[in-house]
Structure formats: C-alpha cells, structure tokens
Amino acid sequence: MVEMNLEHIYKKYEGNEKYSVTDMNLEIKDGEFVFFIGPSGCGKSTTLRMIAGLEDITKGDLKMNGQIMNDVEPKNRDIAMVFQTYALYPNMTVFDNMAFGLQIRKTYSQSEIKKRVDNAAEQLGLTDFLQRRPANLSGGQRQRVALGRAIVRDAGTFLLDEPLSNLDAKLRVDMRTTIAQMHQRLKTNMIYVTHDQIEAMTMADRIVIMNDGKIMQVGTPHQLYNEPVNKFVAGFMGSPSMNFFEATLHDGHVSDGKGLDVAVPEGRLKTLGAYNGKHITVGIRPEDIHAERVALDAMPDQIVHTKVVVSEFLGAETMLYCTAGQSKFTARVDARDYRNPGENVDVAFEMSKAHFFDPETQDVIR
Ligand code: ADP
Ligand code: MG
C-alpha cells in the first residue's frame, strides 16, 4: 500500500539558472498506473529521479503514506526503477542478472531468491532463457530481463523511465501488453515516463502532462484528449495533431482571413460571447473534419473548399493534408474519400467538436 504525494516540489540543478521542475503538485493513489508525458527536457526524468531519491529535492515535500521522504535513502524508499538503457551484466546469466539485486541485499535466502526469479521469469515469458547470457537474447528479451530485475524486488512503487524507447515499433507494442499485464498482476503503483503519447493513452489510469517543468494537466487519457485545458495539451495529445487557426469571431463565424471561414453552432457560441469581434484560437482535430456527403449536407455553413496537397492512404482511413487559401490543415477521412494530390475537395468542419482557446493565455475557453 503506497500513497504518494508531491507537494509544491521544485528542482534547480546546481549551476542552472532555471528551475527544471516548478511547483509540482500531485497525488498518486495506491495501485495507480500514472504516466508522465511531455516533450524532451520538460522535467519528467528529474521528477522521477527525485521520487527515487537519486536527485535532491530543492524545495517542497515528497510524501509516501503521509511520511516525508525527502531525506530517506533511495534503498529505503521501497522503490524499483527501470531505465531506458538497461545495462545488464554481460557475463551473468539471465537468472543471475535478475537475482543480483536480491543477492546484494543479503536479506533473502537462496530458495527465496530462486522462487522470486522463477516467478518473475514466468510472468515475463523468460523461463526458457534463464541460463542464457544477455548477448544471446533479442532486444525485447533483454528489456524483459530489465523489468524482471525490478519486479523480483516486490517494491511498493515502480518507476519506469522510457523503458521501451530502445525497442523497435513492433516490440514496443508487444511490451506494452506485457507491462500492462504486469501492472494488473502486481497492482502496485507504477509511474511511467514517456514522450510517446500512444504508450500513455493505451496503458495509463491517469496521465500527467508536463511542459517546461510544470504540470499542464492531470487526467484520464479520455479527459486529456477530449477536454484539454490549454492549447499545449490539445496539441500534444493526438496524432496527427489538432489543427489550430488564429481567427476572429464575428457574426457567429470564425475566420482566419487566410481562407477559412466557418459558422460556429449556436450551442458553442454561448460560451464565446466575450470574444465576439476579437481574436480567438480555434482547434479542430483531423477526425472532426469530414469529406463524406452526409456530413457536407448536414453542415452546409461549415464547408470549406480545399485543395489536397498530400494524401496518405492508410487502409482503413485516409489522411488528407489540405490548403484553403493560405490556411493549412489535416483531415482524417474515410478510406473511400481518398483524393489525389492536386484535387479539390469540399470538407465539413464539425464545429460542435471544435476547441476554442484564448489567444493570449492559450487556456481553453469554457
Ligand atoms: P525529460 O526527462 O523530460 O526529457 P529532464 O528531467 O531530463 O527532462 O530535464 C529537465 C531539465 O533539467 C532540462 O532542461 C535538462 O537540461 C535539465 N537537467 C537534467 N539533468 C540535469 C543535470 N544533471 N544537471 C543540470 N541540468 C540538468
Ligand atoms: Mg528523460
């Protein structure tokens, strides 16, 4: 049982002008699978390393089950960590690599160690490889050994820092399932750092999205995708990214003066009153731009005449990269609505799904 609280945590590395982490506040409930995501350099690893005790906390409190942990030695924090570079001992077998962390602690009997390693190996599909050396394993198997090293410890909290980024795409997908199952079985807290939003979307109970050392939003994958609190979150979640337009709102229309001019449905206008006649940032996801006939018929005031610049047929769907005048955007349409580059196509912007942001603060307008 571990409940973790980060209370107003700051980190400034010696010699740096800037804080790497600023006023981080977070509560992690027992058994939760939490993801930290955000662009490179935003402070994810720094936060994880402060939790592990590998970096000092400059200011603020780290609590586990209500107890302040700031000055507790890493080995006494009941934490197991898996890194991106999983340096295994090349001269040791898989068994010994996994057992090593237990051997050096000297508190486990040999039979207990064997039991734990065998159990972890079984969970990770490594039973047949226990006598091999790392050189004779595939990348995915090696990464599994690195996970195994962590789970034999039975720690209260697992910290994983980009554990899959050295694997190829296919293996990453396989390992996502392995890790998700591992969490379901162990039911311990896991904090997982990644810059890959797909990994976070597919596995997380909750996602903490960071930028420039600060938390931007904390929520379920669903909340972050559908109710982003600001333009940063809106643009980070989703691939291809949300389309953004710097526009003006007038007479129930948004127009960017470059080729985009669409009506905003009555229901959405209600909250936008203060922006009438003013600048507003409009965001719309590629899947909310449609090319099929029924959509065009249903939204005659939201049609945009466009030219296709690049077209990607993806089997089940087609990605159209379009221009309307000087405006550019991406539409994710049905595979049947494939168009060749250079063709004209009318699309409907489903503005009831659009997101509106204050152009100054970049916060969502509610
Ligand atoms: P992320 O893991 O999100 O990519 P990091 O936590 O590694 O980001 O880094 C956050 C910021 O702190 C970056 O600006 C980085 O340059 C700085 N930083 C990280 N580690 C150190 C260090 N050991 N010394 C000085 N600055 C560091
Ligand atoms: Mg990092």
PDB file of N, CA and C and ligand atoms in Angstrom, residues 39-46 49 84 161-162 193-195, ligand 2:
ATOM      1  N   PRO A  39       7.313  16.905 -23.797  1.00  0.00           N
ATOM      2  CA  PRO A  39       8.461  16.938 -24.707  1.00  0.00           C
ATOM      3  C   PRO A  39       9.781  16.757 -23.961  1.00  0.00           C
ATOM      4  N   SER A  40      10.809  16.420 -24.712  1.00  0.00           N
ATOM      5  CA  SER A  40      12.139  16.224 -24.153  1.00  0.00           C
ATOM      6  C   SER A  40      12.571  17.473 -23.375  1.00  0.00           C
ATOM      7  N   GLY A  41      13.112  17.258 -22.181  1.00  0.00           N
ATOM      8  CA  GLY A  41      13.610  18.379 -21.375  1.00  0.00           C
ATOM      9  C   GLY A  41      12.556  19.037 -20.492  1.00  0.00           C
ATOM     10  N   CYS A  42      11.346  18.491 -20.433  1.00  0.00           N
ATOM     11  CA  CYS A  42      10.286  19.153 -19.665  1.00  0.00           C
ATOM     12  C   CYS A  42      10.336  18.810 -18.176  1.00  0.00           C
ATOM     13  N   GLY A  43      11.206  17.881 -17.777  1.00  0.00           N
ATOM     14  CA  GLY A  43      11.374  17.603 -16.347  1.00  0.00           C
ATOM     15  C   GLY A  43      10.826  16.263 -15.886  1.00  0.00           C
ATOM     16  N   LYS A  44      10.514  15.375 -16.819  1.00  0.00           N
ATOM     17  CA  LYS A  44       9.947  14.070 -16.450  1.00  0.00           C
ATOM     18  C   LYS A  44      10.941  13.229 -15.662  1.00  0.00           C
ATOM     19  N   SER A  45      12.132  13.049 -16.228  1.00  0.00           N
ATOM     20  CA  SER A  45      13.129  12.199 -15.567  1.00  0.00           C
ATOM     21  C   SER A  45      13.563  12.821 -14.248  1.00  0.00           C
ATOM     22  N   THR A  46      13.699  14.132 -14.225  1.00  0.00           N
ATOM     23  CA  THR A  46      14.087  14.816 -12.984  1.00  0.00           C
ATOM     24  C   THR A  46      13.077  14.501 -11.886  1.00  0.00           C
ATOM     25  N   ARG A  49      13.460  10.904 -10.770  1.00  0.00           N
ATOM     26  CA  ARG A  49      14.691  10.707 -10.000  1.00  0.00           C
ATOM     27  C   ARG A  49      14.579  11.306  -8.599  1.00  0.00           C
ATOM     28  N   GLN A  84      15.781   3.543 -19.343  1.00  0.00           N
ATOM     29  CA  GLN A  84      15.801   3.382 -20.793  1.00  0.00           C
ATOM     30  C   GLN A  84      16.968   2.503 -21.238  1.00  0.00           C
ATOM     31  N   ASP A 161      11.471   4.718 -16.626  1.00  0.00           N
ATOM     32  CA  ASP A 161      11.828   5.899 -17.403  1.00  0.00           C
ATOM     33  C   ASP A 161      12.081   5.511 -18.860  1.00  0.00           C
ATOM     34  N   GLU A 162      11.131   5.768 -19.707  1.00  0.00           N
ATOM     35  CA  GLU A 162      11.209   5.449 -21.138  1.00  0.00           C
ATOM     36  C   GLU A 162      11.741   4.035 -21.373  1.00  0.00           C
ATOM     37  N   VAL A 193       7.455   7.069 -17.361  1.00  0.00           N
ATOM     38  CA  VAL A 193       7.789   8.286 -18.113  1.00  0.00           C
ATOM     39  C   VAL A 193       7.930   7.953 -19.588  1.00  0.00           C
ATOM     40  N   THR A 194       7.330   8.742 -20.427  1.00  0.00           N
ATOM     41  CA  THR A 194       7.485   8.532 -21.862  1.00  0.00           C
ATOM     42  C   THR A 194       7.229   9.837 -22.598  1.00  0.00           C
ATOM     43  N   HIS A 195       7.804   9.958 -23.804  1.00  0.00           N
ATOM     44  CA  HIS A 195       7.412  11.103 -24.620  1.00  0.00           C
ATOM     45  C   HIS A 195       6.417  10.621 -25.684  1.00  0.00           C
TER      46      HIS A 195
HETATM   47 MG    MG B   2      14.040  11.891 -19.570  1.00  0.00          MG
END
